[in-house]
mmCIF file of C-alpha atoms in Angstrom:
data_model
loop_
_atom_site.group_PDB
_atom_site.id
_atom_site.type_symbol
_atom_site.label_atom_id
_atom_site.label_comp_id
_atom_site.label_asym_id
_atom_site.label_seq_id
_atom_site.Cartn_x
_atom_site.Cartn_y
_atom_site.Cartn_z
ATOM 1 C CA ASP P 1 -63.829 -57.994 78.348
ATOM 2 C CA SER P 2 -64.449 -56.922 74.733
ATOM 3 C CA GLY P 3 -61.171 -55.035 74.393
ATOM 4 C CA VAL P 4 -62.998 -51.752 73.770
ATOM 5 C CA THR P 5 -62.467 -49.164 76.479
ATOM 6 C CA GLN P 6 -64.601 -46.149 77.259
ATOM 7 C CA THR P 7 -64.099 -43.327 79.713
ATOM 8 C CA PRO P 8 -65.586 -42.076 81.867
ATOM 9 C CA LYS P 9 -67.975 -44.755 83.047
ATOM 10 C CA HIS P 10 -70.337 -42.242 84.620
ATOM 11 C CA LEU P 11 -70.811 -38.559 83.962
ATOM 12 C CA ILE P 12 -73.152 -36.174 85.727
ATOM 13 C CA THR P 13 -73.471 -32.667 84.431
ATOM 14 C CA ALA P 14 -75.895 -29.779 84.097
ATOM 15 C CA THR P 15 -78.005 -28.571 81.218
ATOM 16 C CA GLY P 16 -76.150 -26.333 78.814
ATOM 17 C CA GLN P 17 -72.790 -27.913 79.517
ATOM 18 C CA ARG P 18 -70.415 -29.710 77.169
ATOM 19 C CA VAL P 19 -68.835 -33.118 77.730
ATOM 20 C CA THR P 20 -66.408 -35.388 75.896
ATOM 21 C CA LEU P 21 -66.675 -39.146 75.846
ATOM 22 C CA ARG P 22 -63.628 -41.165 74.943
ATOM 23 C CA CYS P 23 -63.273 -44.551 73.276
ATOM 24 C CA SER P 24 -60.358 -46.798 72.394
ATOM 25 C CA PRO P 25 -61.182 -49.595 69.936
ATOM 26 C CA ARG P 26 -59.926 -53.151 70.021
ATOM 27 C CA SER P 27 -56.426 -53.607 68.712
ATOM 28 C CA GLY P 28 -56.604 -53.969 64.939
ATOM 29 C CA ASP P 29 -60.112 -52.597 64.543
ATOM 30 C CA LEU P 30 -60.357 -49.668 62.160
ATOM 31 C CA SER P 31 -64.010 -48.779 62.582
ATOM 32 C CA VAL P 32 -65.526 -47.055 65.566
ATOM 33 C CA TYR P 33 -69.253 -46.618 66.051
ATOM 34 C CA TRP P 34 -71.111 -44.482 68.540
ATOM 35 C CA TYR P 35 -74.553 -45.423 69.813
ATOM 36 C CA GLN P 36 -77.015 -43.845 72.200
ATOM 37 C CA GLN P 37 -79.265 -46.039 74.309
ATOM 38 C CA SER P 38 -82.141 -44.407 76.096
ATOM 39 C CA LEU P 39 -85.127 -46.059 77.715
ATOM 40 C CA ASP P 40 -87.658 -44.906 75.185
ATOM 41 C CA GLN P 41 -85.531 -45.018 72.019
ATOM 42 C CA GLY P 42 -83.618 -48.260 72.253
ATOM 43 C CA LEU P 43 -80.191 -48.439 70.661
ATOM 44 C CA GLN P 44 -79.678 -45.612 68.186
ATOM 45 C CA PHE P 45 -76.739 -45.388 65.797
ATOM 46 C CA LEU P 46 -75.072 -41.982 65.905
ATOM 47 C CA ILE P 47 -71.955 -42.026 63.755
ATOM 48 C CA GLN P 48 -69.201 -44.249 62.367
ATOM 49 C CA TYR P 49 -65.552 -43.525 61.706
ATOM 50 C CA TYR P 50 -63.264 -45.696 59.661
ATOM 51 C CA ASN P 51 -59.503 -45.225 59.883
ATOM 52 C CA GLY P 52 -59.841 -41.577 60.801
ATOM 53 C CA GLU P 53 -62.545 -40.658 58.322
ATOM 54 C CA GLU P 54 -66.246 -40.215 58.913
ATOM 55 C CA ARG P 55 -68.043 -43.023 57.132
ATOM 56 C CA ALA P 56 -71.683 -42.749 58.098
ATOM 57 C CA LYS P 57 -74.003 -40.595 60.116
ATOM 58 C CA GLY P 58 -77.156 -41.738 61.818
ATOM 59 C CA ASN P 59 -79.478 -39.897 64.128
ATOM 60 C CA ILE P 60 -76.828 -37.574 65.470
ATOM 61 C CA LEU P 61 -77.877 -34.126 66.618
ATOM 62 C CA GLU P 62 -76.046 -31.052 65.390
ATOM 63 C CA ARG P 63 -75.041 -30.376 68.998
ATOM 64 C CA PHE P 64 -73.076 -33.621 68.898
ATOM 65 C CA SER P 65 -69.814 -34.183 67.056
ATOM 66 C CA ALA P 66 -67.172 -36.853 66.940
ATOM 67 C CA GLN P 67 -63.728 -37.507 65.582
ATOM 68 C CA GLN P 68 -61.283 -40.344 65.269
ATOM 69 C CA PHE P 69 -57.631 -39.648 65.838
ATOM 70 C CA PRO P 70 -54.560 -41.125 64.079
ATOM 71 C CA ASP P 71 -54.128 -43.656 66.891
ATOM 72 C CA LEU P 72 -57.751 -44.686 66.144
ATOM 73 C CA HIS P 73 -59.211 -43.647 69.446
ATOM 74 C CA SER P 74 -62.374 -41.632 69.126
ATOM 75 C CA GLU P 75 -64.127 -38.895 71.029
ATOM 76 C CA LEU P 76 -67.782 -37.958 71.078
ATOM 77 C CA ASN P 77 -68.474 -34.366 72.017
ATOM 78 C CA LEU P 78 -71.890 -33.420 73.328
ATOM 79 C CA SER P 79 -72.651 -29.734 73.768
ATOM 80 C CA SER P 80 -75.532 -27.550 74.975
ATOM 81 C CA LEU P 81 -76.742 -30.565 76.875
ATOM 82 C CA GLU P 82 -80.424 -31.056 77.522
ATOM 83 C CA LEU P 83 -82.241 -33.292 79.985
ATOM 84 C CA GLY P 84 -83.197 -35.569 77.103
ATOM 85 C CA ASP P 85 -79.550 -36.294 76.338
ATOM 86 C CA SER P 86 -79.335 -38.406 79.484
ATOM 87 C CA ALA P 87 -78.592 -41.902 78.209
ATOM 88 C CA LEU P 88 -76.052 -44.675 77.974
ATOM 89 C CA TYR P 89 -73.541 -43.947 75.221
ATOM 90 C CA PHE P 90 -71.746 -46.871 73.679
ATOM 91 C CA CYS P 91 -68.723 -47.063 71.516
ATOM 92 C CA ALA P 92 -68.253 -50.180 69.423
ATOM 93 C CA SER P 93 -65.457 -51.251 67.125
ATOM 94 C CA SER P 94 -65.033 -53.708 64.289
ATOM 95 C CA VAL P 95 -62.445 -54.751 61.750
ATOM 96 C CA ASP P 96 -64.770 -53.656 58.937
ATOM 97 C CA SER P 97 -63.259 -55.842 56.259
ATOM 98 C CA GLY P 98 -66.013 -54.867 53.825
ATOM 99 C CA ARG P 99 -66.775 -58.500 53.107
ATOM 100 C CA ALA P 100 -68.666 -60.584 55.637
ATOM 101 C CA PRO P 101 -70.652 -58.586 58.180
ATOM 102 C CA ASP P 102 -68.288 -57.710 60.975
ATOM 103 C CA THR P 103 -69.057 -58.282 64.594
ATOM 104 C CA GLN P 104 -69.215 -55.053 66.517
ATOM 105 C CA TYR P 105 -67.643 -55.291 69.933
ATOM 106 C CA PHE P 106 -69.029 -52.846 72.449
ATOM 107 C CA GLY P 107 -67.320 -50.947 75.194
ATOM 108 C CA PRO P 108 -68.772 -50.803 78.704
ATOM 109 C CA GLY P 109 -70.585 -47.559 77.937
ATOM 110 C CA THR P 110 -70.675 -44.106 79.492
ATOM 111 C CA ARG P 111 -73.780 -43.316 81.502
ATOM 112 C CA LEU P 112 -74.537 -39.638 81.075
ATOM 113 C CA THR P 113 -76.918 -37.912 83.448
ATOM 114 C CA VAL P 114 -77.927 -34.334 82.676
ATOM 115 C CA LEU P 115 -79.487 -32.511 85.624
ATOM 116 C CA ALA W 1 -87.292 -51.278 55.121
ATOM 117 C CA GLN W 2 -85.255 -53.637 57.235
ATOM 118 C CA LYS W 3 -86.641 -54.554 60.595
ATOM 119 C CA ILE W 4 -85.926 -56.770 63.571
ATOM 120 C CA THR W 5 -88.790 -57.959 65.731
ATOM 121 C CA GLN W 6 -88.440 -59.443 69.176
ATOM 122 C CA THR W 7 -91.952 -60.244 70.301
ATOM 123 C CA GLN W 8 -91.174 -61.242 73.891
ATOM 124 C CA PRO W 9 -90.612 -58.168 76.073
ATOM 125 C CA GLY W 10 -89.961 -60.383 79.080
ATOM 126 C CA MET W 11 -89.502 -64.061 79.798
ATOM 127 C CA PHE W 12 -89.029 -66.253 82.838
ATOM 128 C CA VAL W 13 -87.097 -69.524 82.886
ATOM 129 C CA GLN W 14 -86.241 -71.910 85.673
ATOM 130 C CA GLU W 15 -82.569 -72.348 86.428
ATOM 131 C CA LYS W 16 -81.017 -75.289 84.517
ATOM 132 C CA GLU W 17 -83.781 -75.314 81.912
ATOM 133 C CA ALA W 18 -83.408 -74.284 78.274
ATOM 134 C CA VAL W 19 -85.032 -71.158 76.908
ATOM 135 C CA THR W 20 -85.640 -69.817 73.403
ATOM 136 C CA LEU W 21 -85.671 -66.115 72.670
ATOM 137 C CA ASP W 22 -87.462 -65.236 69.457
ATOM 138 C CA CYS W 23 -86.176 -62.986 66.701
ATOM 139 C CA THR W 24 -87.646 -62.412 63.286
ATOM 140 C CA TYR W 25 -86.235 -60.089 60.682
ATOM 141 C CA ASP W 26 -87.328 -58.486 57.494
ATOM 142 C CA THR W 27 -84.893 -57.768 54.703
ATOM 143 C CA SER W 28 -84.727 -57.872 50.941
ATOM 144 C CA ASP W 29 -80.981 -58.476 51.022
ATOM 145 C CA GLN W 30 -79.750 -61.918 50.050
ATOM 146 C CA SER W 31 -76.676 -61.738 52.184
ATOM 147 C CA TYR W 32 -76.587 -60.578 55.782
ATOM 148 C CA GLY W 33 -75.349 -61.405 59.236
ATOM 149 C CA LEU W 34 -77.348 -62.005 62.383
ATOM 150 C CA PHE W 35 -76.081 -61.311 65.874
ATOM 151 C CA TRP W 36 -77.180 -61.703 69.447
ATOM 152 C CA TYR W 37 -75.983 -59.508 72.277
ATOM 153 C CA LYS W 38 -76.502 -59.736 76.020
ATOM 154 C CA GLN W 39 -76.879 -56.674 78.223
ATOM 155 C CA PRO W 40 -76.781 -57.433 81.958
ATOM 156 C CA SER W 41 -77.942 -54.911 84.528
ATOM 157 C CA SER W 42 -74.417 -53.515 84.696
ATOM 158 C CA GLY W 43 -75.013 -52.104 81.237
ATOM 159 C CA GLU W 44 -72.329 -53.475 78.946
ATOM 160 C CA MET W 45 -73.273 -55.062 75.619
ATOM 161 C CA ILE W 46 -71.724 -58.498 75.254
ATOM 162 C CA PHE W 47 -71.496 -60.231 71.878
ATOM 163 C CA LEU W 48 -72.815 -63.788 72.101
ATOM 164 C CA ILE W 49 -73.149 -65.386 68.687
ATOM 165 C CA TYR W 50 -73.119 -64.749 64.937
ATOM 166 C CA GLN W 51 -74.878 -66.456 62.021
ATOM 167 C CA GLY W 52 -74.215 -65.679 58.381
ATOM 168 C CA SER W 53 -77.140 -65.931 56.009
ATOM 169 C CA TYR W 54 -75.296 -68.442 53.822
ATOM 170 C CA ASP W 55 -74.163 -70.596 56.708
ATOM 171 C CA GLU W 56 -75.848 -73.975 56.438
ATOM 172 C CA GLN W 57 -75.140 -75.002 59.987
ATOM 173 C CA ASN W 58 -76.689 -73.286 62.961
ATOM 174 C CA ALA W 59 -74.121 -71.356 64.962
ATOM 175 C CA THR W 60 -73.223 -72.537 68.445
ATOM 176 C CA GLU W 61 -71.099 -70.970 71.156
ATOM 177 C CA GLY W 62 -70.991 -72.918 74.371
ATOM 178 C CA ARG W 63 -74.489 -72.877 75.879
ATOM 179 C CA TYR W 64 -75.758 -70.553 73.146
ATOM 180 C CA SER W 65 -77.067 -71.735 69.823
ATOM 181 C CA LEU W 66 -78.836 -69.889 67.074
ATOM 182 C CA ASN W 67 -81.829 -71.612 65.501
ATOM 183 C CA PHE W 68 -81.660 -70.120 61.995
ATOM 184 C CA GLN W 69 -84.616 -70.654 59.670
ATOM 185 C CA LYS W 70 -83.906 -68.586 56.601
ATOM 186 C CA ALA W 71 -87.190 -69.210 54.800
ATOM 187 C CA ARG W 72 -89.103 -68.065 57.854
ATOM 188 C CA LYS W 73 -86.642 -65.228 58.469
ATOM 189 C CA SER W 74 -86.140 -66.182 62.060
ATOM 190 C CA ALA W 75 -82.986 -66.340 64.160
ATOM 191 C CA ASN W 76 -83.957 -67.542 67.589
ATOM 192 C CA LEU W 77 -81.415 -67.734 70.401
ATOM 193 C CA VAL W 78 -81.441 -70.900 72.457
ATOM 194 C CA ILE W 79 -79.778 -70.861 75.853
ATOM 195 C CA SER W 80 -79.303 -74.300 77.335
ATOM 196 C CA ALA W 81 -78.993 -75.042 81.044
ATOM 197 C CA SER W 82 -79.903 -71.522 82.144
ATOM 198 C CA GLN W 83 -77.895 -69.964 84.934
ATOM 199 C CA LEU W 84 -78.770 -67.110 87.270
ATOM 200 C CA GLY W 85 -76.143 -65.027 85.511
ATOM 201 C CA ASP W 86 -78.101 -65.312 82.287
ATOM 202 C CA SER W 87 -80.651 -62.854 83.659
ATOM 203 C CA ALA W 88 -80.232 -59.901 81.318
ATOM 204 C CA MET W 89 -81.596 -58.081 78.315
ATOM 205 C CA TYR W 90 -80.954 -59.826 75.004
ATOM 206 C CA PHE W 91 -80.818 -58.027 71.667
ATOM 207 C CA CYS W 92 -81.029 -59.509 68.193
ATOM 208 C CA ALA W 93 -79.315 -57.552 65.422
ATOM 209 C CA MET W 94 -78.816 -57.772 61.663
ATOM 210 C CA THR W 95 -76.165 -56.312 59.370
ATOM 211 C CA PRO W 96 -76.454 -56.393 55.581
ATOM 212 C CA GLU W 97 -73.279 -57.806 54.109
ATOM 213 C CA GLY W 98 -70.777 -55.503 52.500
ATOM 214 C CA THR W 99 -72.410 -52.301 53.636
ATOM 215 C CA GLY W 100 -70.533 -51.769 56.824
ATOM 216 C CA GLY W 101 -71.740 -51.949 60.355
ATOM 217 C CA PHE W 102 -73.511 -48.602 60.272
ATOM 218 C CA LYS W 103 -76.522 -50.316 58.726
ATOM 219 C CA THR W 104 -76.856 -52.706 61.634
ATOM 220 C CA ILE W 105 -80.323 -52.675 63.094
ATOM 221 C CA PHE W 106 -81.226 -53.881 66.571
ATOM 222 C CA GLY W 107 -84.415 -55.312 67.964
ATOM 223 C CA ALA W 108 -86.120 -53.844 71.010
ATOM 224 C CA GLY W 109 -84.793 -56.643 73.193
ATOM 225 C CA THR W 110 -86.129 -59.391 75.438
ATOM 226 C CA ARG W 111 -85.574 -59.275 79.170
ATOM 227 C CA LEU W 112 -84.845 -62.737 80.550
ATOM 228 C CA PHE W 113 -85.338 -63.587 84.207
ATOM 229 C CA VAL W 114 -83.807 -66.822 85.476
ATOM 230 C CA LYS W 115 -85.485 -68.180 88.596
ATOM 231 C CA ALA W 116 -83.599 -70.197 91.219
#
């Protein structure tokens, strides 16, 4: 158990819908990362939050948004869903000390299926 | 551009034998960290081992060791005494130091099959 929790574990929805994925980082970790893993794209970085602030954006679509709350949990919102959004979405957390590269600890993932 | 290459899409190993999973990387940074993760069929990504670019000793964690050859830019994962539960996808990753985890890049992965 990495200490990172994600809910829900599975999500099945229809095209055009909106869903929210939730993540709670490990105790003490200030950074939260969101990744998308699909069969043909591998692991893609979406966005990072550090202590409530957006730090970096990767290949995140405009239909997707995220936020990190004062208690450091984070939510990833996916809207106007398309079939191609079906994937495994991971949240990871790290201390992010800014010195030595931090280990990112991953949650169990949310498997999203868009029908 | 930084890149991670895992040249073995799939590998078979006999139970109780050792296996080496290859990882080469390309970076112009002098300081960086190298990671290996395991992803079993259940889907979660499990951190296995870390090697810093300035670490002189190869990292070890139980049955996992990282064969780090800086000049060759390789960071191979060695699993000793393979177990059936080691069957999984394995990802090599690299993070440049001081830039934050958002610059972490992952390889395409190697699927390991352990035979009984």
